[in-house]
Each structure stands twice: as C-alpha cells, then as structure tokens.
Amino acid sequence: MTEVLHELLRGSLDHCVKCTICETACPFSNATPLFPGPKYAGPQAERYRVEDEPSVEWSVDYCSGCGICTQVCPQGVKIAELNAQARHKRKQESGVPLRDRLIARPTVLGRLGTPVAPLANATLRSRPFRAAVERAFGVHRDAPVPRFAGRTFRSFARRHSSPPASRRVVYFHGCGTEYYEPDVGEKTVAVLEHNGFQVEIPKQGCCGLPLQSNGLFDDARKYVLRLARALAPQARDGALIVGNATSCTLMLKREAREILGLADDPELKLVSERTYDVCELLLELHDRGELKTHMQPVNEVVAYHAPCQQQGHWIGKPALELLDLVPGLEVRELDARCCGIAGTYGLKREKYDIAMATGADLFRQIGASQAGSVACDSETCRWQIEHATNKPSAHPIELLHRAYGLPPAGADSKRSTLRGVMTRNVERVRNRART
Amino acid sequence: MRRTLHYDAVVVGAGVAGLTAAARLAESGARVCVLAKGVGSTHLAPGTVDVLGYEPDGSEPPRRVDSPARALPAFVAERTDHPYALLGVDSIRPALEWFAERIEHGPQQGYRYLGEMERNHLLPTAVGAARPSALVPETMAAGDLRGTGPICVVGLHPLRDLWASLCAANIVRLGVEARAVEVGLDVDRPDENALGLARRFEDPGFRRTFADRLAPQLRDDERVALPAVLGVRDPHGVWSELETWLGRPVFEIPTVPPSVPGMRVSDALRAALRAAGGRLVVGAEVGGAERDGERVTALQAHTAGRDTTYAARWVVLATGGFNSGALALGSDWVVRETVLGLPVRGAPAPGARRFVPEYFGEQPMSRVGVAVDPNQRAEGLENVIVAGAALPGAEPWREGSGEGIAITSGHRAAELVRAEEGLGAAV
Amino acid sequence: MAGLSTDVLVIGGGATGAGVAWDAALRGLHVVLADRADLGEGTSGRFHGLLHSGGRYVVKDPLAAEECIAENRILRRIAADCIEDTGGLFVTTPSDDPAYAERFAEGCRATGVDCEEVEPAEVLREEPRLHPGISRAFRVPDANIDAWKTAWALARGAHERSGARVLPYHAAEAIHRRGDQVVGARLRDVRTGDELEVEARVTVNATGAWAGRIAGLAGIEGVRVLPGRGIMIAMNHRLVNTVVNRCQMPTDGDILVPIRTVCVMGTTDVHTDDPDDQTVAEDEVQAMLEDGERLVPGFRRARALRVWTGVRPLFQDTKEGVASTRDVTRAHTLLDHAERDGVGGFVTITGGKLTTFRLMAEETVDAVCRHLGEERPCTTATEPLPGSEDGEHYMLGERLARREDGLLDDQLVCECELVTRRKLEEAMRRRGTSNLDDFRRVLRLGMGPCQGGFCMYRAAGIMHGLDGMSAEQANAALLGFLVERWKGVWPILYGDQLRQARLDDWIFQGVLDVGHLRE
C-alpha cells in the first residue's frame, strides 16, 4: 500500500455527508447485524484509524467488498476501497486462515481438480466429504461449488486459430472459464469472431481478485501484475482486452489500481485503460451500427441480474440492451441487489447464511419472474443463483451465441454436443438436484 | 476504435428533475441516456411534491401558502428571477399531472399521489411541525392536520429518525389532539434504517405481528401516524392492509433521510425511463465535455479504467446545487459549476455577505445557480438545458418549492428538446 | 434564597479554576466551583488542544519553555486519559527562516525540552501530507489534551475527594466584602434565575480573560487583563497524526494539532477590548488557510468543519500601548489581593496557558492556604485524576473499539463521533441540563462532519423522552443548538462542508421544518 494512494482514498472521506444512501444499498448490512454498514466501516471509522494503533474492528470482516456502496454514493466517497484497506489491516494483524488462502487461489484448485474432474466433482458433492471439509477448513457444506469441466479453456485456445480480421482483441477469459466453463469462453470467442474480431488468447493466469478480497494484498499484487505483463504486449500494439468475467475485468480496470495501490504501474495502467467487458464492447459496436443484428428468435423468458461488480464498471447494463436485440427473447430486469456470494464470501462457514439471506431478495424475484432461466455476467453469481433457485443460468453472451445460430461450443472437442445452452444447463441443474 | 456512444439526449443527474426529463424524452422516442455519479437526491427528499409552501416575504418564519395556484401569479410577478418565473406558472400543472401518472402506472401497484395545486396539504413532520405540500403520497394524506380525529404517533424502536413523543407533543401545540405509543419490533439489531424497516414491512407476517401489537393500544377515533417505512416495492399493499387491519386511517410521516417515499419516486421514474427504452448509468461521473462552438457535442464520463464518451445532440444538466456537489464554493469564495464549468448566476459579489449569521435567515448563497436563458439553456450554449436545483433564484426549503421546480423544469426541458427535434408527442 | 458555606469558592470553571478546585480538595478543603456557563466553555475549551512540550517557547521565552516541559511531564502522568501521546514536530518549511532551526535546537538544549533531529524523509514517510519541501525536522514531546475532559475530571475528582459542589451556569452577581475581607459571593443560576449565596473563607477569581470584571465586583481596581483573540479551524479528519509546528519564531497560523477525530489549525492573535468578542474576521480566515497550505499543501481543498475564537488572558500591569499582544508575557500571574490591595480572602489567578494550569492551581491554593493560615502541602503533581489511574494515554481508536463491543445492543445517536444512546441518556440524567451544547462538550455529540445534522433531532427526541422534559424545552434545545452551531460554521463554509450544510438545512428546514416550531 503506497501512502499516497491511501491518502487519496482517505481524502475522499471529506465528501461524505452522512446521508446513509450507501447503507440502504449495502446488500450485506441489510442481511446481517454483524456488518454495521459501509458508512460506518468506511468514512466514519476511518477518522478513528491511525497507522500505529491496532485494528479494533471485527465487523469490517463481514463486508464482502462488493462495491455497491461506492457506486451509489452521490458524493464520490471511495467507501468500498476504504473498507478493503481496513479489512486488509485487520487480516494482517489477526492472520488469514488456511481456508481463505486456499479458496482465494482458483488456479491452484483448478489445476488440482481438472485432471480428475469426475472424481473431484463427485467428491465435492458428497455430503460426508463436505461435512468433513466444513469441520476441517470452514467451507460451508452447502455452499455452491462449480463443476470442473475436465478440460481447460486453454486446451481449446491452443488449438484454436482465429481468422484474420481488421479488428484485433485479446481475450481475457479468467479462471472460471478456464476450469469450469470453457464452453462460455468458446462462445465468447465465436461471438467476437462472428462480429469481425480476430481474437488472440495469450497464456494468462488469475487476476488476484479473490486474494484481494480475502485481504491477501501482497499475493494479489503479484498475481495481477503477472497477468498485466501477459496482456500488456498486445495492448501496447493497439489491441483491446476483452473479458466475460465482470469481476475479473473490474479488477483489471480499477480495483487493483485503487485498492492494491498499483495506480502507477505502467503496464497495469495500459491494460486497465484497454480492458472491456464483452457486452460493453459489443454495445459500442452496436452503437456504431457494426454489430451483426441478424439473429434467430429465442422464444423464452429470461431474468437478468447485473452482478455487483458488473455495476462497478459504471457502464450501465449493456447486457440488457444486447439481449433486447434478440427477437422473441423477453428479458425481465431484476432490481434486487446481490446474490450474496461475493466471490468467496458465501463459501465460508460463518458467512454462508448471511450470503443466502443477502441473496434472498434476488432469489424471490427470480422465482416470481416466471423466467425459465437467469442471465448474469458473473460465473460465481450464476453458481450461487443456480444453487439457491434451481434455475439454470447463462452468461448473456451464451444467449447471443444462440441467437446468432453459431455452432455449439465444444464442437471441435471430444465433449461435442448438439444441445443448446439452456437445455444443457437445465440438465446440469437436474443432475445437481439428484445428487 | 472510438469509444463513443451516441444519444439524442444525455441527461446528467438521476434526481427527480433528471429522471423526469429523461423518461419524458424517451417516451417521445428520443434515444436517451442518464449519467449519474450516484443515486439521486430522491433518496433524501421526503417524497411529497412541494410546489409552494411559503412566501418568504421578510416575515420570520415565512408565511404559509394555502393555495399554490392562487399564490403563484403574485409570487412570480414579484420574483422575476425565480425558476417559476422562468418556467411559467402554466407549465407546472401538466408537469405534475405527468408525474402523478408515472407514479400511478409505475411498478408500485396501486400507489398514487393525491392533491392539487389549488390547496396544500398540511402534514406533520417528524418533529411535529406543520408542513405544506401540494401533492402527497396516498400513504401520507390522512395526516392532514386540518383533518378530523386525534393522532396516535407510533414510534418504532430501532428507527432513530422519528421520535414519536416529541412529534406528538408538537402536534398538540398545533391544536390537534395527539399522543405517542411505542411498538416493539422483532428486529435483529439495535438500529435499523428506514429502508431496512420498509423491506421488513413488506413481509406480511412482520406487519401482521406489528398490527397485532399496535391494535390494543389504539383508542376509538384515532388516526395512526407511522414513520414512512410502509414498504418500498408495494407501499399501497402494505398501507391499505394496515388500514384494513387497524380499521382506521393510517398515514406515514417522512423521516430524516434516507427516505423511503423518495426511493419509491426514484423507482417509479426509473421504471418509466426503462419502459420507454432509456438507459441509466449509475456511478459514472461526468468530468468534461467536447464542444463545437456553442454546442456541446459529447460528455466524458469517468468509468472504470478510463473515460467513456457519450456523444449527444442535447444535454440536460440536472445535477443539483451545492448539496450534490454540482455547484461548489471554493475557499476563495468563488462559486463554480463543477460538471461543465458553466457560468453561474446569483452569487454574492466578492466581499459581499455569503451567509448571514442568523441561522434561519435568508442566505444569499442559496440562490446561486447555473446562468440560463428563458429556455433554460445554459448561457452561451445552444444545446445544454438546465433543470432542477441547478437553476438559480430559488430557496427550495424556505419556500417549500423543491419538487415543484424539479418536476416542472425537468418536464419542460424535455418539451423544449422535443420541440426542437420535432419529436412526436409523448406516449 | 438558598445558601452554601465553604472553605473556598472558585469563580471560573476553566482548566485553572477546576484545577484549583481539585488541588484544594486534595488538600482537604471544601470547595464550591462556579462558572457562568459550562465548565471549559471559555478559553480552556476554545484552544487548539495542544499540550505544549515547551518547544514553541525555547527561543522566545525560555522560562515558559521550562514550565511547559515540567508540566507536560507531570500531566502525562496525572491526566494520562485526557492526553493522546501524538508527539510533536518542528519543521522548517520553505516559508521559514532556515537559520531558526539552530537557535531552536540550542534553545531546547538550554531549557531541557527533549528534542531529536530527524531526517525530513523519515518525517514525510510518517506524515505524507506535510510539505515535501521541509528541510529540517525535530521531534519533541508535544501531545494533545482534551480540555473538557480534563476540566470535568478535575471537578469530578474534587467532588469525590471532598464533596466539592460544581455549579455550571452560575454567574457571580456580587462579591461580598466585610471590611477588608471578601467573605463570599452571590451567584445566579442563569437558566432559572435562582440566586444562591455562597459564604467562603477564601474566594478565588480564576476567570482568565474576565478576571478584571470579577475583581471589579470585589471592589478591586487595576486588574487589567488584555484579551487577545485568536481563531482556530477544525478540519474534518486528521491531516497529520503528529502535532506539527513550524520551526520559526512563534507567530500566527503555525501549529496543526491532531486531536480526537479532527485536526486544528491555530491561531491568530488580535487585540480586543472585550473578552466576549467572538469575531471571526475574514482576513484572519484567509491568512490561516494560507498558513495551512504552507504546512500541508492542498489544505484549502480539505474539508474545514468549523471555526472558533478563543480569548487569551494576558495580564498587564502597565498602562502602556496595547497594539500587539504577542509580546506580552505568557507566564501567568497570581494576585494575592491581601498583599496587593489589602483585601483578604481574595486571590486572582490569570494569564498562563492550558499546559500550565496545574502549576497555576498549585500556586493559587498555596496562596489560599496562606490566607487560611494553614499548612497543607500540594499533591497534584503525583495524584492521578479520576479516569487516569492506570496511566494509559487516550488512543484515537478507543471509541471505535467500544462501539464494536456495543454494536449489537446499543443504538448509535451521533454517528460521526460514535455517541451511543446509553451514553447520551446517562449523561442527560447526570447533568440534568437541557442544553445540547453541554453534551457536545462532554461527549463530542454533534462535533463531527455533519455537525449535528443527523444526531440533533435524535438527541432532542431522546431528551424529550426523559422525565419532565416538555416539548418547548426540547424544541428550544434543538433550535438553540442549530443557532449556536451556525455561528461556528458560516464564516468558514465552503467546499465539502457547504454540501453538508445544505443537506443539514434540507433536513432541518425542509424535512422537519423546525423553523416553524418557533411559532
């Protein structure tokens, strides 16, 4: 943490007029009294913090770091960022449990689980095993865990070559796509190529967001800088970086620079300025009349939930507007705040119930929407939603992929399938319900 | 790749004025985007529509207005620099009608506003003072102090922003019989904000328990006053059910911010905007503009990682006044418009009094706003229209005029753009 | 009319008067302590909060420096809980004469003020907001001291030790003489108008800048106190965590003191004839902001909460010109009126500074004992004040730590300064006052960024709920607070605080419409 950056964040507390808007919007303080709210933990408590006095707040650990407070603040206070600093200090002093160190490293988990996917998936769904893990590590037995795909997105990327085109983008796929949802990655690539992009997929790792949100700032810095180094060369050549994981792209765009104090790193700065959420990019394309809008009807009702960190991009909800282009598709915008998972927050034994209570409003809305499925930009949120509602979910890009009538993902892989996104996801949820 | 999005109109600010202008424009077929740094000041406002509550005529405290419709012609004749003089008294009524319709057809089923410009309601505030408002949510109307029946003010323990005993005692001072009771709520925390309670009241079991605890404490002919926490998504349902259960009029009293009735307004106007195809971007602070002569061609918004350019044929500036940071007074005592650097009007001259030492006095600094022409256009710019608290010449709280100005100026801003663009009539 | 009889009547409830009460109580004397307002409402509560190391005076007034460092060490022991050990710095900024640093270091050596020169780079790491161009820096044992907490601890201690009566809001109406002997005074409760006769063996005039007036009531002429007023500006949060002084001859606007959640920039020095002069002059504000920029670049953009005026009591026994008060000695003055005027039973103590209040009290009570003809040794240098027994200094995080403890079962009334409902109700019952400003001083209620915007309605509501409080009283308390607060807000209202003030106005004048409670 550079002092200068901290001073900038701290300086923003001067804008706070105590209006409490952030606390009405905070998904977590509304679900648990253990977190007294972003105003309390941010601009308010910050006035009581001195570098050389010990952290006295246990409650700040119950902040999930979702960032909604900063987004809704009409006065420009960096509330979530201040809270992240306080949480980091707290964790530094009280120590970070092994569990948090582990679940904050999706690449490690992914590498372990992928080669033995069927076994890993079965084990992770075994009640006795999960109970043991809960006792030993503090990962809640009911918390949603994704299924290893059994193959990595990388294996697709290595084989795949994008047809040359005038527009180049670098695809930042994130860990969720890499280990759990390679098909979403393939569809993203296909949709981009369909719209005239040449897609490059350099070797890449984790953005460090889970580490950051678990207070492991030093490790998070290493991860994000390594990623920035991997993406920077193409960015320097003028390519845009585009991702489908909104939390990870937000980490690159803003959070690493603001929360981890990396504002001055030139490569990260370059990457940050050139990073796009895939829906953001496609909507800009559409704005210029260059998005392909010839689509097949998708006669379904889908509920759309914009994840917290998608909202932290401060770009509105481009996915909504893209989905509006799909003929036949009826999109119900949900206005509930948060699903509760916040990356790794809802996995933790002591926070699982809070996470479920946080998401309760969203789950109710999904139930009431009569939609057959849920569209949402973030993979961890989708897993939580499926877990809580038993409804299938998809990334908005999957719906576009379908509307464009593009060949199904995995077509060039061993797991070739001809089923559409939703059908397969329905299957997936049914399987889960049975186990 | 240019990072530009194109709109017919970009509205800056998501308060009542901005959302009104945006929704109205979108309804006329314009491509509209609202850029807002955060949620609007709707979340702080009591949710009533105050058109003209007081005439600051030098008397202290200022004299109350019974009928805005009757008082306004003389008011604007005397105050030619007031926003109402600029907007024209005649433009108020259609704007209010538009607003009331949007609420009535909004996402809160059955929820509506009551009242008219002819006669102000006189509603008790949380401290028990009488406050005049033209249009009020149906959930507040029964609180009119000229109405019949004694009032029982109900305090809810975890809410710090309405104190029943003080409220009731001051209502008594106004000559209305009143008393206070406290009802315990099953809430898991010592403090709960108004929105948190409103969400709880949307749970039928929660409000049933509440009603069961309150009912035995009530006397025959009493009206029931509650803090304004009767639901945010379904206020009509919550309120009417309580009236039925308790068998008597129930009304809400606005709390100290955050304000649930204000959030209902925000939700309804946002829904109107979305239904008409308008876009809303929250979190994006506008930090600059591209100009071509006397036209603003695009706005720069601070989005994560970089700025995004929003090209627009029209800009509606509904950013508010000092309290939202749209206007800023420096320590050099110079007032600046912070979004586009526009000229301001009404600022005290250098060396003149900025504020008077009397707290309740008329503060010279409060009338500052963005300098505009009769069509609300910012001085020197053809396509920037100013609405809401950014307009100069009003003292919204001393006059009780804030929402009237916001709705009317937002509505009129849309009408002006519509006329220039030759857009169709609103749906 | 009610009456009291006591050994010592102390008029003036600042740090000195309360210190006299504590000292006398420890010596076994019965005391009545009276102030026309609240304890610490005068000069004591209207300073920047600095517990001097003496560094400020090492060149200009070595005697004062020696007094300061001696008292600094004593107060750190006896009033530990009222003091936060921030440490202090003297820094040579580009605006300061670099030659002064050597004189300063030499002065510290000569007067025994602990001083260590440190690398500017190290200082900038600790205090990143300081002017990057500082060329030299010295560490000294400056600290901050909460004057209200100190005054109340002294008064409470006096009550606990010898049953002292503490009478805030009791103004001295008359001082009674029997021949050449002062025998007591008539006090009036300014809130109720009730009068109270106090018969006292010795009366102490500890009214600081007002000492001339009180001496006049006793028929004593020529006690001339030259009030010098200075403004102080509280900033919204701590821009520095160490007391920062400019290393130069003492002048205006050269100290920035972090105290509690804020930091205070001080001060100016303007002669005034009226100790009640609360003027905040425009040019002084601007000069102070400029001075702030010299210490902390960007100071003008930071949020200023409030400005106030303190009036220093500078005693002068000459009749010469009074153009500048800066050169009048800071040292305090004890007037034994038996020696000076042939009037027994009456002692005046004035001048001095908050850091030396204990010494002033000691000398005063020594004189009282002489009047009484009794040998009673002073023990204040070793006896800790109530609350300071464990010798632990106050830490900024204390309130937050306590709040975390009560998070699940106590309401928070003042969110900025973390005042809980239980704490407030307890204070309301104890003090029995309906003046919300009194709770501002003892609890810091309404002293934070929103300046009471969110908590004052709550406080009025809570107060009204207590026994025997009428709506009129609660309204008056609320309106009184708003009017009083505005005085310290409007002269420095700009930037972020203006946003806050507009929201506060919206709440009070719009949502609550409190203005019409006046009808």
mmCIF file of C-alpha atoms in Angstrom, chain A residues 35-164:
data_model
loop_
_atom_site.group_PDB
_atom_site.id
_atom_site.type_symbol
_atom_site.label_atom_id
_atom_site.label_comp_id
_atom_site.label_asym_id
_atom_site.label_seq_id
_atom_site.Cartn_x
_atom_site.Cartn_y
_atom_site.Cartn_z
ATOM 1 C CA PHE A 35 -21.773 -5.760 9.440
ATOM 2 C CA PRO A 36 -22.871 -2.307 10.561
ATOM 3 C CA GLY A 37 -22.673 -0.933 7.054
ATOM 4 C CA PRO A 38 -20.399 0.797 4.597
ATOM 5 C CA LYS A 39 -20.753 4.293 6.044
ATOM 6 C CA TYR A 40 -19.800 3.049 9.467
ATOM 7 C CA ALA A 41 -16.867 0.952 8.290
ATOM 8 C CA GLY A 42 -15.709 3.416 5.658
ATOM 9 C CA PRO A 43 -15.706 7.181 6.017
ATOM 10 C CA GLN A 44 -16.901 7.076 9.608
ATOM 11 C CA ALA A 45 -14.456 4.607 11.140
ATOM 12 C CA GLU A 46 -11.623 5.905 9.001
ATOM 13 C CA ARG A 47 -11.497 9.047 11.139
ATOM 14 C CA TYR A 48 -10.581 6.822 14.086
ATOM 15 C CA ARG A 49 -7.826 4.924 12.358
ATOM 16 C CA VAL A 50 -4.188 5.709 12.969
ATOM 17 C CA GLU A 51 -1.435 3.761 11.308
ATOM 18 C CA ASP A 52 0.320 2.743 14.512
ATOM 19 C CA GLU A 53 -2.747 1.791 16.533
ATOM 20 C CA PRO A 54 -4.035 -1.771 16.200
ATOM 21 C CA SER A 55 -7.183 -2.505 14.204
ATOM 22 C CA VAL A 56 -10.115 -2.697 16.598
ATOM 23 C CA GLU A 57 -12.887 -3.691 14.217
ATOM 24 C CA TRP A 58 -14.015 -7.248 13.845
ATOM 25 C CA SER A 59 -17.123 -6.138 11.989
ATOM 26 C CA VAL A 60 -15.339 -4.986 8.846
ATOM 27 C CA ASP A 61 -14.605 -8.632 8.064
ATOM 28 C CA TYR A 62 -18.309 -9.036 7.312
ATOM 29 C CA CYS A 63 -18.083 -6.596 4.422
ATOM 30 C CA SER A 64 -17.920 -8.609 1.208
ATOM 31 C CA GLY A 65 -16.240 -5.939 -0.865
ATOM 32 C CA CYS A 66 -19.000 -5.968 -3.469
ATOM 33 C CA GLY A 67 -18.510 -2.249 -4.136
ATOM 34 C CA ILE A 68 -22.171 -1.248 -4.382
ATOM 35 C CA CYS A 69 -21.598 1.492 -1.788
ATOM 36 C CA THR A 70 -19.043 3.287 -3.905
ATOM 37 C CA GLN A 71 -21.299 3.026 -6.925
ATOM 38 C CA VAL A 72 -24.380 4.536 -5.318
ATOM 39 C CA CYS A 73 -22.597 7.228 -3.321
ATOM 40 C CA PRO A 74 -23.697 10.533 -4.822
ATOM 41 C CA GLN A 75 -20.764 12.318 -3.232
ATOM 42 C CA GLY A 76 -17.822 10.346 -4.592
ATOM 43 C CA VAL A 77 -16.604 8.706 -1.404
ATOM 44 C CA LYS A 78 -14.395 5.658 -2.035
ATOM 45 C CA ILE A 79 -16.277 3.667 0.548
ATOM 46 C CA ALA A 80 -15.608 0.088 -0.553
ATOM 47 C CA GLU A 81 -11.964 0.913 -1.143
ATOM 48 C CA LEU A 82 -11.578 2.329 2.378
ATOM 49 C CA ASN A 83 -13.265 -0.760 3.777
ATOM 50 C CA ALA A 84 -10.936 -3.013 1.817
ATOM 51 C CA GLN A 85 -7.955 -1.243 3.369
ATOM 52 C CA ALA A 86 -9.380 -1.684 6.841
ATOM 53 C CA ARG A 87 -10.143 -5.336 6.192
ATOM 54 C CA HIS A 88 -6.629 -5.867 4.925
ATOM 55 C CA LYS A 89 -5.146 -4.338 8.060
ATOM 56 C CA ARG A 90 -7.412 -6.425 10.223
ATOM 57 C CA LYS A 91 -6.397 -9.603 8.409
ATOM 58 C CA GLN A 92 -2.746 -8.717 8.571
ATOM 59 C CA GLU A 93 -2.984 -8.425 12.315
ATOM 60 C CA SER A 94 -5.295 -11.316 13.040
ATOM 61 C CA GLY A 95 -3.913 -13.689 10.418
ATOM 62 C CA VAL A 96 -5.557 -15.192 7.349
ATOM 63 C CA PRO A 97 -6.921 -18.713 7.841
ATOM 64 C CA LEU A 98 -5.708 -21.547 5.615
ATOM 65 C CA ARG A 99 -9.181 -21.800 4.137
ATOM 66 C CA ASP A 100 -9.094 -18.248 2.858
ATOM 67 C CA ARG A 101 -5.629 -18.762 1.432
ATOM 68 C CA LEU A 102 -6.888 -21.801 -0.430
ATOM 69 C CA ILE A 103 -10.224 -20.639 -1.800
ATOM 70 C CA ALA A 104 -8.570 -17.422 -2.923
ATOM 71 C CA ARG A 105 -6.439 -19.394 -5.396
ATOM 72 C CA PRO A 106 -8.710 -20.666 -8.196
ATOM 73 C CA THR A 107 -5.735 -21.581 -10.355
ATOM 74 C CA VAL A 108 -4.387 -23.965 -7.731
ATOM 75 C CA LEU A 109 -7.789 -25.565 -7.220
ATOM 76 C CA GLY A 110 -8.384 -25.691 -10.924
ATOM 77 C CA ARG A 111 -5.110 -27.416 -11.690
ATOM 78 C CA LEU A 112 -5.761 -29.959 -8.984
ATOM 79 C CA GLY A 113 -9.302 -30.729 -9.974
ATOM 80 C CA THR A 114 -9.262 -30.646 -13.758
ATOM 81 C CA PRO A 115 -7.347 -33.886 -14.450
ATOM 82 C CA VAL A 116 -9.555 -35.827 -12.055
ATOM 83 C CA ALA A 117 -12.758 -33.949 -12.801
ATOM 84 C CA PRO A 118 -15.323 -36.764 -12.488
ATOM 85 C CA LEU A 119 -13.859 -37.869 -9.182
ATOM 86 C CA ALA A 120 -13.412 -34.297 -7.932
ATOM 87 C CA ASN A 121 -16.956 -33.366 -8.924
ATOM 88 C CA ALA A 122 -18.401 -36.409 -7.235
ATOM 89 C CA THR A 123 -16.321 -35.848 -4.126
ATOM 90 C CA LEU A 124 -17.285 -32.198 -3.901
ATOM 91 C CA ARG A 125 -20.900 -33.266 -3.981
ATOM 92 C CA SER A 126 -20.553 -35.939 -1.371
ATOM 93 C CA ARG A 127 -22.293 -34.951 1.835
ATOM 94 C CA PRO A 128 -19.892 -36.696 4.206
ATOM 95 C CA PHE A 129 -16.908 -35.201 2.418
ATOM 96 C CA ARG A 130 -18.374 -31.698 2.534
ATOM 97 C CA ALA A 131 -19.205 -32.076 6.196
ATOM 98 C CA ALA A 132 -15.618 -33.068 6.860
ATOM 99 C CA VAL A 133 -14.324 -30.141 4.821
ATOM 100 C CA GLU A 134 -16.596 -27.810 6.749
ATOM 101 C CA ARG A 135 -15.246 -29.081 10.053
ATOM 102 C CA ALA A 136 -11.645 -29.073 8.974
ATOM 103 C CA PHE A 137 -11.484 -25.970 6.849
ATOM 104 C CA GLY A 138 -14.611 -23.917 7.451
ATOM 105 C CA VAL A 139 -16.026 -24.142 3.919
ATOM 106 C CA HIS A 140 -19.769 -24.413 4.373
ATOM 107 C CA ARG A 141 -21.144 -27.815 3.431
ATOM 108 C CA ASP A 142 -23.981 -26.378 1.346
ATOM 109 C CA ALA A 143 -22.001 -23.648 -0.381
ATOM 110 C CA PRO A 144 -22.160 -23.832 -4.159
ATOM 111 C CA VAL A 145 -19.063 -25.189 -5.817
ATOM 112 C CA PRO A 146 -18.718 -25.338 -9.589
ATOM 113 C CA ARG A 147 -18.122 -28.500 -11.551
ATOM 114 C CA PHE A 148 -14.730 -28.988 -13.086
ATOM 115 C CA ALA A 149 -15.169 -29.201 -16.811
ATOM 116 C CA GLY A 150 -12.489 -31.816 -17.073
ATOM 117 C CA ARG A 151 -10.744 -29.801 -19.695
ATOM 118 C CA THR A 152 -9.325 -26.334 -19.686
ATOM 119 C CA PHE A 153 -10.235 -23.482 -21.945
ATOM 120 C CA ARG A 154 -6.537 -23.286 -22.658
ATOM 121 C CA SER A 155 -6.679 -26.625 -24.417
ATOM 122 C CA PHE A 156 -9.227 -25.134 -26.788
ATOM 123 C CA ALA A 157 -7.227 -21.938 -27.142
ATOM 124 C CA ARG A 158 -4.067 -23.789 -28.077
ATOM 125 C CA ARG A 159 -5.828 -25.492 -30.973
ATOM 126 C CA HIS A 160 -7.912 -22.565 -31.995
ATOM 127 C CA SER A 161 -6.789 -20.033 -34.517
ATOM 128 C CA SER A 162 -8.890 -17.000 -35.138
ATOM 129 C CA PRO A 163 -9.437 -15.973 -38.749
ATOM 130 C CA PRO A 164 -7.521 -12.796 -39.603
#
